[in-house]
Coordinates of C-alpha atoms in Angstrom, one line a residue:
Chain A
M1 CA 2.3 9.3 -34.6
S2 CA 3.2 13.0 -35.0
E3 CA 6.6 14.3 -34.1
S4 CA 8.3 11.2 -34.4
S5 CA 11.5 11.6 -36.4
G6 CA 12.8 9.3 -39.1
A7 CA 10.8 6.8 -40.9
P8 CA 9.1 4.0 -38.9
Q9 CA 11.2 0.9 -39.0
W10 CA 10.5 -2.9 -38.9
L11 CA 11.7 -5.2 -36.2
E12 CA 11.2 -8.9 -36.9
R13 CA 9.7 -10.8 -33.9
G14 CA 12.9 -12.6 -33.4
G15 CA 14.8 -9.2 -33.3
L16 CA 13.2 -8.4 -29.9
Q17 CA 16.1 -10.1 -28.3
Q18 CA 18.6 -8.0 -30.3
L19 CA 16.9 -4.9 -28.8
L20 CA 17.3 -6.4 -25.4
D21 CA 20.9 -7.1 -25.9
E22 CA 21.6 -3.6 -27.4
L23 CA 20.0 -1.9 -24.4
R24 CA 22.1 -4.1 -22.0
A25 CA 25.1 -3.3 -24.1
R26 CA 24.4 0.4 -23.3
E27 CA 24.3 -0.5 -19.6
Y28 CA 20.4 -0.2 -19.3
D29 CA 18.9 -2.5 -16.6
V30 CA 16.0 -3.6 -18.7
H31 CA 12.6 -4.2 -17.1
G32 CA 9.8 -5.9 -18.9
P33 CA 6.3 -7.4 -18.2
V34 CA 6.7 -10.8 -16.5
L35 CA 4.1 -13.2 -15.0
R36 CA 3.9 -12.8 -11.3
D37 CA 1.1 -13.9 -8.8
G38 CA -1.6 -14.0 -11.4
A39 CA -0.8 -10.7 -13.0
I40 CA 2.1 -9.0 -14.8
A41 CA 4.7 -6.8 -13.2
F42 CA 7.7 -5.0 -14.6
E43 CA 10.8 -7.0 -13.5
P44 CA 14.4 -7.3 -14.7
V45 CA 14.6 -9.3 -18.0
V46 CA 17.6 -10.6 -19.8
D47 CA 15.9 -12.9 -22.3
T48 CA 12.8 -12.4 -24.2
A49 CA 11.7 -15.8 -23.1
E50 CA 11.2 -14.3 -19.5
L51 CA 8.5 -12.0 -20.9
A52 CA 4.9 -12.9 -20.0
S53 CA 3.5 -15.2 -22.6
G54 CA 0.6 -17.5 -23.3
V55 CA -1.9 -15.4 -21.5
H56 CA -3.9 -12.3 -21.8
D57 CA -5.7 -10.2 -19.2
V58 CA -9.3 -9.8 -18.5
Q59 CA -10.2 -6.9 -16.3
E60 CA -13.4 -5.4 -15.0
A61 CA -14.2 -3.4 -11.9
G62 CA -12.7 -5.3 -8.9
R63 CA -11.6 -8.3 -11.0
Y64 CA -8.2 -9.2 -12.7
R65 CA -7.6 -12.4 -14.4
L66 CA -5.0 -13.9 -16.8
E67 CA -6.6 -16.3 -19.2
P68 CA -4.9 -18.7 -21.6
G69 CA -4.0 -17.5 -25.0
D70 CA -1.8 -14.7 -26.3
G71 CA -2.7 -14.8 -30.0
G72 CA 0.9 -15.3 -30.7
R73 CA 1.7 -11.8 -29.3
T74 CA 4.5 -10.8 -26.9
F75 CA 2.6 -8.1 -25.4
A76 CA -0.8 -9.6 -25.1
V77 CA -1.4 -8.4 -21.6
V78 CA -2.5 -4.8 -21.4
H79 CA -1.2 -4.0 -18.1
G80 CA -0.8 -5.1 -14.5
P81 CA -1.4 -3.1 -11.2
A82 CA 1.9 -1.1 -11.4
A83 CA 2.5 1.6 -14.2
L84 CA 5.8 3.4 -14.4
K85 CA 5.2 5.2 -11.2
P86 CA 7.6 3.0 -9.0
F87 CA 10.5 3.7 -11.4
T88 CA 10.4 7.5 -10.8
F89 CA 8.5 7.9 -7.6
A90 CA 9.8 5.2 -5.3
P91 CA 7.3 3.5 -3.0
R92 CA 9.7 4.2 -0.1
E93 CA 13.2 6.0 -0.3
P94 CA 15.5 7.8 2.0
L95 CA 15.7 11.6 1.5
L96 CA 18.0 12.8 4.1
Q97 CA 20.7 11.4 6.5
V98 CA 21.0 13.4 9.7
Q99 CA 24.1 13.1 11.9
M100 CA 24.8 14.5 15.2
D101 CA 27.1 13.8 18.2
G102 CA 24.3 13.4 20.6
P103 CA 21.0 15.0 21.9
G104 CA 21.3 18.6 22.1
S105 CA 24.3 18.9 19.9
S106 CA 24.2 20.7 16.4
F107 CA 23.5 18.5 13.6
E108 CA 24.2 17.9 9.8
C109 CA 22.0 16.9 7.0
E110 CA 23.1 15.1 3.8
P111 CA 20.7 14.5 1.0
V112 CA 20.5 10.8 0.0
L113 CA 20.0 10.8 -3.8
P114 CA 19.1 7.5 -5.5
D115 CA 21.7 5.9 -7.6
T116 CA 19.7 3.7 -9.9
G117 CA 21.9 3.5 -12.9
R118 CA 20.2 3.5 -16.3
V119 CA 16.8 1.7 -16.4
A120 CA 14.9 0.9 -19.4
V121 CA 11.3 -0.2 -19.3
L122 CA 9.9 -2.3 -22.1
G123 CA 6.2 -2.7 -22.6
A124 CA 4.9 0.5 -20.9
R125 CA 1.6 1.6 -22.4
P126 CA 0.6 4.8 -23.8
C127 CA -1.5 5.6 -20.7
D128 CA 1.5 4.9 -18.5
L129 CA 3.6 7.2 -20.6
A130 CA 0.8 9.9 -20.3
A131 CA 0.9 9.5 -16.5
L132 CA 4.7 9.9 -16.6
A133 CA 4.3 13.1 -18.3
V134 CA 1.8 14.2 -15.6
Q135 CA 4.1 13.2 -12.8
D136 CA 6.9 15.2 -14.6
R137 CA 4.8 18.2 -14.3
V138 CA 4.0 17.4 -10.6
F139 CA 7.5 16.7 -9.5
L140 CA 9.6 18.8 -11.9
G141 CA 7.3 21.5 -13.2
D142 CA 7.5 23.9 -10.3
R143 CA 10.1 26.1 -8.8
F144 CA 11.2 23.4 -6.6
P145 CA 12.0 20.3 -8.7
D146 CA 12.2 17.1 -6.7
P147 CA 15.8 15.9 -6.9
H148 CA 14.9 12.3 -6.1
Y149 CA 12.3 12.0 -8.8
A150 CA 14.7 14.0 -11.2
A151 CA 17.6 11.6 -10.7
R152 CA 15.4 8.5 -11.4
R153 CA 13.7 10.2 -14.3
E154 CA 16.9 11.1 -15.9
N155 CA 18.0 7.5 -15.9
L156 CA 14.8 6.2 -17.3
L157 CA 14.4 5.0 -20.9
T158 CA 10.8 4.3 -22.1
I159 CA 10.0 1.7 -24.7
V160 CA 6.2 2.0 -25.0
V161 CA 4.1 -0.6 -26.8
N162 CA 1.1 0.9 -28.4
C163 CA -2.2 -0.9 -27.7
T164 CA -3.7 -3.1 -30.3
R165 CA -5.9 -4.8 -27.5
S166 CA -8.0 -3.3 -24.6
V167 CA -9.7 -4.4 -21.5
S168 CA -13.2 -3.5 -20.4
T169 CA -11.7 -0.9 -17.8
C170 CA -9.8 1.1 -20.3
F171 CA -11.0 4.6 -21.2
C172 CA -7.8 6.2 -22.6
T173 CA -9.8 7.4 -25.6
S174 CA -11.9 9.7 -23.3
M175 CA -8.7 11.1 -21.8
G176 CA -6.8 11.5 -25.1
T177 CA -4.0 9.3 -24.0
G178 CA -4.2 6.2 -26.3
P179 CA -4.3 3.7 -27.8
E180 CA -1.3 5.0 -29.5
A181 CA 1.5 6.8 -27.6
R182 CA 1.2 10.6 -27.6
S183 CA 3.5 11.8 -24.9
A184 CA 7.3 11.8 -25.3
Y185 CA 8.8 8.4 -25.5
D186 CA 12.3 7.0 -26.5
L187 CA 11.0 4.1 -28.5
A188 CA 7.6 3.1 -29.5
L189 CA 6.5 -0.5 -30.8
T190 CA 3.3 -1.5 -32.4
E191 CA 3.1 -5.3 -32.4
Q192 CA 2.0 -7.3 -35.4
D193 CA 1.9 -11.1 -36.0
D194 CA 5.3 -11.2 -37.4
G195 CA 7.1 -8.3 -35.9
F196 CA 7.0 -4.6 -34.7
V197 CA 6.7 -1.3 -36.2
V198 CA 9.4 0.7 -34.3
R199 CA 9.7 4.5 -33.9
A200 CA 12.2 6.7 -32.0
R201 CA 11.4 10.0 -30.5
S202 CA 14.4 10.9 -28.5
D203 CA 18.2 11.0 -29.2
A204 CA 18.7 8.1 -26.9
G205 CA 16.0 6.1 -28.8
R206 CA 17.4 7.2 -32.3
E207 CA 20.9 6.0 -31.3
I208 CA 19.5 2.6 -30.2
L209 CA 17.5 2.2 -33.3
G210 CA 20.6 3.3 -35.3
A211 CA 22.7 0.6 -33.9
L212 CA 20.1 -2.0 -34.7
A213 CA 20.2 -1.0 -38.4
L214 CA 16.6 -2.0 -39.1
P215 CA 14.8 -1.8 -42.5
E216 CA 12.1 0.7 -43.0
A217 CA 8.7 -0.5 -42.1
E218 CA 6.8 -1.4 -45.3
E219 CA 3.6 0.4 -46.3
A220 CA 1.5 -2.7 -45.7
A221 CA 2.8 -2.8 -42.1
L222 CA 2.0 0.8 -41.6
D223 CA -1.6 0.2 -43.1
R224 CA -2.0 -2.7 -40.8
E225 CA -0.9 -0.6 -37.9
R226 CA -3.5 2.1 -38.6
I227 CA -6.2 -0.6 -38.9
D228 CA -5.1 -2.3 -35.6
L229 CA -5.0 0.9 -33.7
E230 CA -8.3 2.1 -35.0
A231 CA -9.9 -1.3 -34.2
C232 CA -8.6 -1.0 -30.7
R233 CA -9.8 2.6 -30.4
D234 CA -13.3 1.4 -31.5
G235 CA -13.2 -1.4 -29.1
I236 CA -12.9 0.8 -26.1
D237 CA -16.5 1.4 -25.0
R238 CA -16.0 2.6 -21.5
A239 CA -16.2 6.5 -21.4
L240 CA -15.7 9.4 -19.0
D241 CA -17.5 12.5 -20.5
T242 CA -15.1 15.2 -19.8
T243 CA -17.3 18.0 -21.0
D244 CA -17.0 20.8 -18.4
L245 CA -16.0 18.1 -16.0
R246 CA -14.3 20.5 -13.7
E247 CA -17.3 22.8 -13.4
L248 CA -19.6 19.8 -13.0
L249 CA -17.6 18.4 -10.0
Y250 CA -17.2 21.9 -8.4
E251 CA -20.8 22.5 -8.6
N252 CA -21.8 19.1 -7.0
L253 CA -19.8 19.0 -3.9
S254 CA -22.9 18.2 -1.9
H255 CA -24.3 15.6 -4.3
A256 CA -25.9 12.7 -2.6
R257 CA -23.8 10.3 -4.7
W258 CA -20.8 11.1 -2.5
D259 CA -22.8 9.6 0.5
D260 CA -23.7 6.6 -1.6
V261 CA -20.1 6.0 -2.6
G262 CA -19.0 6.6 0.9
E263 CA -21.1 3.7 1.9
R264 CA -19.4 1.3 -0.5
C265 CA -15.8 2.6 -0.2
L266 CA -13.4 0.7 2.2
G267 CA -11.1 3.6 2.5
C268 CA -8.3 1.1 1.9
G269 CA -6.4 3.3 -0.5
N270 CA -5.8 0.8 -3.2
C271 CA -7.0 3.2 -6.0
T272 CA -4.4 5.7 -5.0
M273 CA -1.6 3.3 -4.8
V274 CA -2.2 1.9 -8.3
C275 CA -3.1 5.3 -9.9
P276 CA -0.1 6.1 -12.0
T277 CA -0.4 9.9 -11.1
C278 CA -1.3 9.8 -7.5
F279 CA 1.8 11.3 -5.8
C280 CA 0.8 11.7 -2.0
H281 CA 3.6 10.8 0.3
D282 CA 4.4 10.7 4.0
Q283 CA 7.7 11.6 5.4
R284 CA 8.9 10.1 8.7
D285 CA 12.1 10.2 10.7
E286 CA 13.8 7.0 11.7
P287 CA 16.2 7.7 14.5
E288 CA 19.0 5.2 15.3
L289 CA 19.1 3.8 18.7
D290 CA 22.4 5.5 19.6
G291 CA 20.8 9.0 19.2
K292 CA 23.5 10.1 16.7
A293 CA 21.8 9.5 13.4
S294 CA 18.4 9.7 11.9
L295 CA 17.2 8.8 8.4
R296 CA 14.2 10.8 6.8
V297 CA 12.3 8.5 4.7
R298 CA 9.6 9.2 2.2
Q299 CA 6.8 6.7 1.3
W300 CA 3.7 6.4 -0.7
D301 CA 0.8 7.7 1.3
S302 CA -2.9 7.8 0.5
C303 CA -5.5 10.6 0.9
F304 CA -7.8 7.8 2.1
D305 CA -5.7 7.5 5.2
P306 CA -7.5 8.9 8.3
D307 CA -4.4 10.8 9.3
H308 CA -3.7 12.3 5.9
A309 CA -5.9 15.4 6.6
R310 CA -5.4 15.6 10.3
I311 CA -3.9 18.9 11.2
H312 CA -3.4 20.0 14.9
G313 CA -5.6 17.2 16.0
F314 CA -8.4 18.1 13.6
D315 CA -9.4 15.9 10.7
F316 CA -11.0 18.0 8.1
R317 CA -11.9 14.9 6.0
A318 CA -13.4 13.0 8.8
R319 CA -15.6 10.6 6.8
V320 CA -14.7 8.1 4.1
R321 CA -17.1 9.9 1.9
D322 CA -15.2 13.1 2.2
R323 CA -11.9 11.4 1.2
Y324 CA -13.4 9.8 -1.9
R325 CA -14.8 13.1 -2.9
Q326 CA -11.4 14.9 -2.3
W327 CA -9.6 12.1 -4.3
L328 CA -12.1 12.3 -7.4
V329 CA -12.5 16.0 -7.3
H330 CA -8.7 16.5 -7.1
K331 CA -8.0 13.9 -9.8
L332 CA -10.6 15.2 -12.3
A333 CA -10.9 19.0 -11.5
S334 CA -8.6 20.8 -9.0
W335 CA -5.6 18.9 -10.6
E336 CA -6.3 21.2 -13.6
D337 CA -6.0 24.2 -11.5
Q338 CA -2.8 23.0 -9.8
F339 CA -1.0 21.5 -12.7
G340 CA -2.8 22.5 -15.9
T341 CA -3.8 19.0 -16.7
S342 CA -6.2 16.3 -15.8
G343 CA -4.7 13.8 -13.1
C344 CA -6.5 11.0 -14.9
V345 CA -5.1 9.1 -17.9
G346 CA -7.9 6.5 -18.3
C347 CA -5.8 3.5 -17.5
G348 CA -8.7 2.1 -15.4
R349 CA -6.3 0.7 -12.7
C350 CA -8.5 2.3 -9.9
L351 CA -11.6 0.4 -11.2
T352 CA -9.8 -3.0 -11.6
W353 CA -7.8 -2.9 -8.3
C354 CA -10.5 -1.6 -6.1
P355 CA -11.4 -4.5 -3.9
V356 CA -15.1 -3.6 -4.1
G357 CA -15.0 -2.5 -7.7
I358 CA -15.9 1.2 -7.5
D359 CA -15.8 2.7 -11.0
L360 CA -15.0 6.4 -11.1
T361 CA -16.7 6.6 -14.6
E362 CA -19.8 5.4 -13.1
E363 CA -19.5 7.8 -10.2
V364 CA -19.0 10.7 -12.5
A365 CA -21.9 9.6 -14.8
A366 CA -24.3 9.4 -11.8
I367 CA -23.2 13.0 -10.7
R368 CA -23.7 14.2 -14.3
G369 CA -27.1 12.5 -14.3
G370 CA -28.3 14.7 -11.7
G371 CA -30.0 12.1 -9.8
T372 CA -29.4 11.0 -6.4
A373 CA -27.7 7.6 -7.2
Chain B
M1 CA 5.8 10.8 28.6
S2 CA 7.9 13.5 30.0
A3 CA 9.3 16.0 27.4
V4 CA 12.9 15.0 28.5
A5 CA 13.5 11.3 28.9
P6 CA 16.0 10.2 31.6
A7 CA 19.5 9.5 30.3
R8 CA 19.1 5.6 30.9
P9 CA 15.3 5.0 31.3
R10 CA 14.4 1.7 33.3
L11 CA 12.6 -0.7 31.1
A12 CA 10.2 -3.4 32.4
V13 CA 8.2 -6.1 30.5
F14 CA 5.3 -7.8 32.0
K15 CA 3.2 -10.7 30.8
F16 CA -0.4 -11.6 31.3
A17 CA -2.5 -14.2 29.4
S18 CA -0.5 -14.6 26.3
C19 CA 2.1 -16.8 24.4
D20 CA 5.2 -14.8 25.1
G21 CA 5.5 -14.2 21.3
C22 CA 5.5 -10.5 21.6
Q23 CA 8.2 -10.2 24.2
L24 CA 10.2 -12.7 22.2
Q25 CA 10.1 -10.2 19.4
L26 CA 12.1 -7.9 21.7
L27 CA 14.7 -10.7 22.2
N28 CA 14.6 -11.3 18.4
L29 CA 16.1 -7.8 18.0
E30 CA 19.4 -9.7 18.1
E31 CA 21.7 -7.0 16.5
E32 CA 20.3 -4.2 18.5
L33 CA 20.0 -6.1 21.9
L34 CA 23.3 -5.0 23.3
A35 CA 22.7 -1.4 22.3
L36 CA 19.2 -1.6 23.7
A37 CA 20.7 -2.8 27.1
E38 CA 23.0 0.1 27.0
R39 CA 20.4 2.7 26.4
F40 CA 17.9 1.1 28.8
E41 CA 18.4 -0.3 32.2
V42 CA 16.5 -3.6 31.9
A43 CA 14.8 -3.7 35.3
H44 CA 12.3 -6.4 34.8
F45 CA 12.2 -8.8 31.8
L46 CA 11.6 -12.4 33.0
E47 CA 12.0 -13.8 29.6
A48 CA 15.5 -12.4 29.3
S49 CA 16.9 -12.2 32.8
S50 CA 16.2 -13.6 36.3
R51 CA 17.5 -10.3 37.7
V52 CA 14.5 -8.3 39.0
L53 CA 14.7 -4.8 40.1
E54 CA 12.0 -3.0 42.0
G55 CA 9.9 -0.2 40.3
P56 CA 9.2 2.4 39.6
Y57 CA 9.9 2.0 35.8
D58 CA 10.1 4.7 33.2
V59 CA 9.0 2.4 30.3
V60 CA 6.7 -0.6 30.7
L61 CA 5.8 -3.0 28.0
V62 CA 2.8 -5.2 28.8
E63 CA 2.0 -8.3 26.9
G64 CA -1.2 -10.4 27.3
S65 CA -4.8 -10.0 28.2
I66 CA -6.7 -9.8 31.7
T67 CA -8.4 -13.2 32.4
T68 CA -8.1 -13.5 36.1
A69 CA -9.0 -11.5 39.2
H70 CA -5.5 -11.7 40.3
D71 CA -4.2 -10.2 37.0
A72 CA -6.7 -7.5 37.1
E73 CA -5.2 -6.6 40.5
R74 CA -1.6 -7.1 39.3
I75 CA -2.1 -4.8 36.4
R76 CA -3.2 -2.0 38.6
G77 CA 0.0 -2.4 40.7
I78 CA 2.1 -2.3 37.5
R79 CA 0.3 0.9 36.3
E80 CA 1.3 2.6 39.7
Q81 CA 4.9 1.8 39.1
A82 CA 4.9 2.8 35.3
G83 CA 5.9 6.1 33.9
W84 CA 4.8 5.3 30.3
L85 CA 2.9 2.1 29.8
V86 CA 2.8 0.4 26.4
A87 CA 0.4 -2.5 25.6
I88 CA 2.0 -4.8 23.1
G89 CA 0.2 -7.4 20.9
A90 CA -3.2 -8.4 20.0
C91 CA -3.8 -10.0 23.5
A92 CA -3.0 -6.7 25.3
T93 CA -4.8 -4.5 22.8
A94 CA -7.8 -6.5 22.0
G95 CA -8.0 -9.6 24.3
G96 CA -6.3 -12.0 22.0
I97 CA -7.6 -15.2 20.5
Q98 CA -8.7 -16.1 24.0
H99 CA -11.4 -13.4 23.7
L100 CA -13.5 -16.1 21.9
R101 CA -14.6 -17.3 25.3
N102 CA -16.3 -13.9 25.8
T103 CA -19.1 -15.1 23.6
A104 CA -19.7 -18.2 25.7
A105 CA -20.7 -19.0 29.4
V106 CA -17.4 -19.6 31.2
E107 CA -18.7 -22.4 33.5
D108 CA -19.8 -24.3 30.5
W109 CA -16.5 -24.5 28.7
K110 CA -14.7 -25.0 31.9
R111 CA -16.8 -28.2 32.3
E112 CA -16.0 -29.1 28.6
V113 CA -12.3 -28.7 28.9
Y114 CA -11.0 -29.4 32.3
P115 CA -11.3 -32.7 34.4
H116 CA -11.3 -30.4 37.4
P117 CA -13.2 -27.3 36.4
E118 CA -13.4 -26.3 40.0
W119 CA -9.7 -25.6 40.0
I120 CA -10.0 -23.0 37.2
E121 CA -10.4 -19.5 38.7
V122 CA -10.9 -17.2 35.8
L123 CA -13.0 -14.1 34.9
E124 CA -16.0 -14.3 32.5
T125 CA -14.0 -12.5 29.8
S126 CA -10.5 -11.9 28.4
T127 CA -10.1 -8.1 28.0
P128 CA -7.3 -5.8 26.8
I129 CA -5.1 -3.9 29.2
S130 CA -6.9 -0.6 28.4
D131 CA -10.1 -2.0 30.0
H132 CA -8.3 -2.0 33.3
V133 CA -5.8 0.8 33.4
R134 CA -4.8 3.8 31.5
V135 CA -2.6 2.8 28.5
D136 CA -0.3 5.4 27.0
H137 CA 0.3 3.6 23.8
E138 CA -0.6 0.3 21.9
I139 CA 1.7 -1.6 19.5
H140 CA -0.5 -4.0 17.5
G141 CA 0.0 -7.2 15.9
C142 CA 0.2 -11.0 16.6
P143 CA 3.0 -10.8 17.2
V144 CA 4.1 -7.3 17.1
D145 CA 6.5 -6.3 14.6
K146 CA 10.1 -6.2 16.3
H147 CA 11.1 -3.1 14.2
E148 CA 8.1 -1.2 15.4
V149 CA 9.0 -2.0 19.1
L150 CA 12.5 -0.8 18.5
R151 CA 11.2 2.4 16.9
V152 CA 8.8 3.1 19.8
L153 CA 11.6 2.5 22.3
T154 CA 14.1 4.7 20.3
R155 CA 11.7 7.5 20.0
S156 CA 11.0 7.3 23.7
L157 CA 14.6 7.9 24.4
L158 CA 14.3 11.2 22.4
G159 CA 11.1 12.2 24.2
A160 CA 9.3 11.8 20.9
L161 CA 5.8 10.2 20.6
P162 CA 5.6 7.0 18.7
D163 CA 4.8 7.4 14.9
P164 CA 3.0 4.2 14.1
P165 CA 2.5 2.9 10.6
R166 CA -0.5 4.4 9.0
G167 CA -3.3 3.1 6.7
S168 CA -4.5 -0.3 5.8
V169 CA -2.6 -3.4 5.0
C170 CA -3.4 -2.7 1.3
V171 CA -1.2 0.4 1.2
E172 CA 1.8 -1.7 2.6
C173 CA 0.9 -4.4 0.1
K174 CA 0.9 -2.0 -2.9
R175 CA 4.2 -0.3 -1.7
R176 CA 5.8 -3.7 -2.0
G177 CA 4.4 -4.2 -5.4
Q178 CA 2.3 -7.3 -4.5
V179 CA -0.5 -8.4 -6.6
C180 CA -3.9 -8.3 -4.7
V181 CA -5.1 -11.6 -3.9
T182 CA -8.8 -10.6 -3.8
V183 CA -8.7 -8.9 -7.2
A184 CA -6.5 -11.3 -9.2
R185 CA -7.5 -14.5 -7.4
G186 CA -10.8 -14.0 -5.7
I187 CA -9.5 -14.7 -2.3
P188 CA -11.3 -13.0 0.5
C189 CA -8.7 -10.9 2.3
M190 CA -9.0 -8.8 5.3
G191 CA -6.3 -6.3 4.3
P192 CA -8.6 -3.5 3.3
V193 CA -10.0 -3.1 6.9
T194 CA -6.9 -4.1 8.7
R195 CA -4.3 -1.8 10.3
A196 CA -0.9 -1.5 8.6
G197 CA 2.2 -2.6 10.5
C198 CA 3.1 -6.2 9.3
G199 CA 4.4 -5.0 5.9
A200 CA 1.7 -7.1 4.2
L201 CA 3.4 -10.3 5.3
C202 CA 0.7 -12.7 4.5
P203 CA -0.3 -11.3 1.0
S204 CA 3.4 -11.3 0.2
L205 CA 3.3 -15.1 0.7
G206 CA 0.3 -15.4 -1.6
R207 CA -2.4 -15.8 1.1
D208 CA -5.0 -13.5 2.5
C209 CA -4.5 -11.3 5.5
Y210 CA -6.4 -12.4 8.6
A211 CA -6.5 -9.2 10.4
C212 CA -4.0 -9.9 13.3
F213 CA -3.1 -6.3 13.6
G214 CA -6.8 -5.4 14.2
P215 CA -9.0 -3.0 12.4
S216 CA -7.6 0.0 10.7
R217 CA -9.0 3.4 11.7
D218 CA -12.4 4.0 10.1
A219 CA -12.4 0.5 8.9
D220 CA -15.7 -0.4 7.2
P221 CA -16.3 -4.1 7.9
A222 CA -19.8 -4.0 6.4
A223 CA -18.6 -2.9 3.0
L224 CA -16.0 -5.7 2.9
A225 CA -18.6 -8.3 4.1
N226 CA -20.8 -7.3 1.2
R227 CA -17.6 -8.1 -0.9
F228 CA -17.0 -11.4 0.7
R229 CA -20.6 -12.3 0.1
E230 CA -20.1 -11.9 -3.7
L231 CA -17.0 -14.0 -3.4
G232 CA -19.2 -16.8 -2.0
L233 CA -18.9 -16.7 1.8
S234 CA -22.0 -17.1 3.9
P235 CA -22.6 -14.5 6.7
H236 CA -21.5 -17.3 9.1
D237 CA -18.2 -17.7 7.3
I238 CA -17.7 -14.0 7.2
A239 CA -18.4 -13.6 10.9
R240 CA -15.6 -16.1 11.7
R241 CA -13.2 -13.9 9.7
F242 CA -14.0 -11.0 12.1
R243 CA -13.9 -13.3 15.1
G244 CA -10.2 -14.1 14.7
I245 CA -7.2 -13.0 16.8
T246 CA -8.4 -9.4 17.1
G247 CA -12.0 -10.3 17.2
G248 CA -12.2 -8.8 20.6
D249 CA -11.8 -5.3 19.2
P250 CA -15.3 -3.7 19.3
V251 CA -15.2 -2.8 15.5
F252 CA -14.8 -6.5 14.5
R253 CA -16.8 -7.7 17.4
D254 CA -19.9 -5.7 16.3
A255 CA -19.3 -6.5 12.6
A256 CA -19.4 -10.2 13.5
Q257 CA -22.3 -9.9 15.6
A258 CA -24.3 -8.1 13.0
L259 CA -23.5 -10.9 10.5
E260 CA -24.5 -13.6 12.9
D261 CA -27.7 -11.9 13.7
S262 CA -28.5 -11.5 10.0
D263 CA -27.7 -15.3 9.6
G264 CA -30.6 -16.0 12.0

């Protein structure tokens, strides 16, 4: 809870609607977790009654279920397949509009920048926030900041909900990203039976909190918060041992475990799509039939695609095994060389949403174990 | 395809054993039809016009599978008239649902089905166009996606090779923000081994993919079959999933065969 400015405040359970109204009054398009097709998704919400309720999530490798019972909590579901990624790095978006008089003539290119308006996401998790920080480095941290990402990012307000519940696939404690928010946020909530402890950590967040004119959180609420977060932390038993992880992976590029996982992996790319930090994309040109205009479009791509590493007709990651190794070694090792941080935030989505339940913590443990699977 | 496409290429559409659904996708391009007819000279397209112009044709779309000796002869004649030949749809690219007869004796089922089996002159098998002539490009699906047909034709005007959708159906499903039916509901879905191109149509409607676009490149049916077993399907049931519309594709055919063999 370091760096948060001002004393933590208290929002009554019924006051959540007030927060929504305040955000909407400030022209934020508010997205929150709603029930959708057996999971939760961030979708536009106007009324707190639209938020997912009455259920909690049970997650394990390759399996996600919502089960009855929310314990009276608004944010009882830890997370769904999508993190904040689609809000900043769109699954598919135009980059450039090309115009020309016809084949052979000169052409003009106009950038197409997104105009999303202000977006507030209520109910992001600390791991989602950590992933956003990683993506900020990827898209904005270099000499060539991505203007599309920047435009969306600038308009994004994050209202993170600290985790007082975990699922079996969570390992944020190994990655230092949870269960309480550590990366920059606008507002953070910690849910309790009768309300929320609220903190602001940005000017926008402070302004909103100021407008709500909330009382300071009582000492008892803060004590309870500490206990709840500690209990959540203690309840997370999945672990990824990060000791010298980068070196471990670099030294084991020929480990037999890669063959073993290559046999199980479908190469379908689901892990990369749900990963909140995976940023691979493909660009394609979509010419108009009249030959006078063409749109350059960017869309999510996966390093598991057979064409992803095909250069001049040669595929230097020809086998699924090679692609899994590339993904894992990049995520957990060479990401650090490239961006100065791990690419993994311990959200566990790649385990849950893998149709065959491949568990990266298990794969790393097998490699660390030194055996041959 | 030549580097410089003719100003107004001659387009022809031919049909073999099929339902016409794929060529109808061309007609379903309602808003683009007039522009299409401007950019291409529609020289042979019986579904659209009774006006038939002689070949040669610059771009030929072929729908359907080869099931008779007459068709096997006819496709060779079309190939000779075609500059750039594109097979469209599951029948033309994998033999279609009618490939199912490839696993049985043709004389047996003729007697089962027809009152006068002696009138039926067909080959033993239903096979894709590429088994008979050189095919320059394949557009997959049952039916094909009309937008992909338009993209391929548009690019051909620019002398550009097609740039088909990449990856598995799962990638499209996740781009759409859909919830996985296998992970969240335990429904066996063929998406992980199926070629992208439909935009994850079936999963977006809450049901499993049934692989009508055929196997994705490097698809691993055995790994998916193991998962289907865990979800409660018998080897026989799993084999049936692979013996669907694109079951004539060697990747799915061999997977189904292996499962049937393992089932005794």
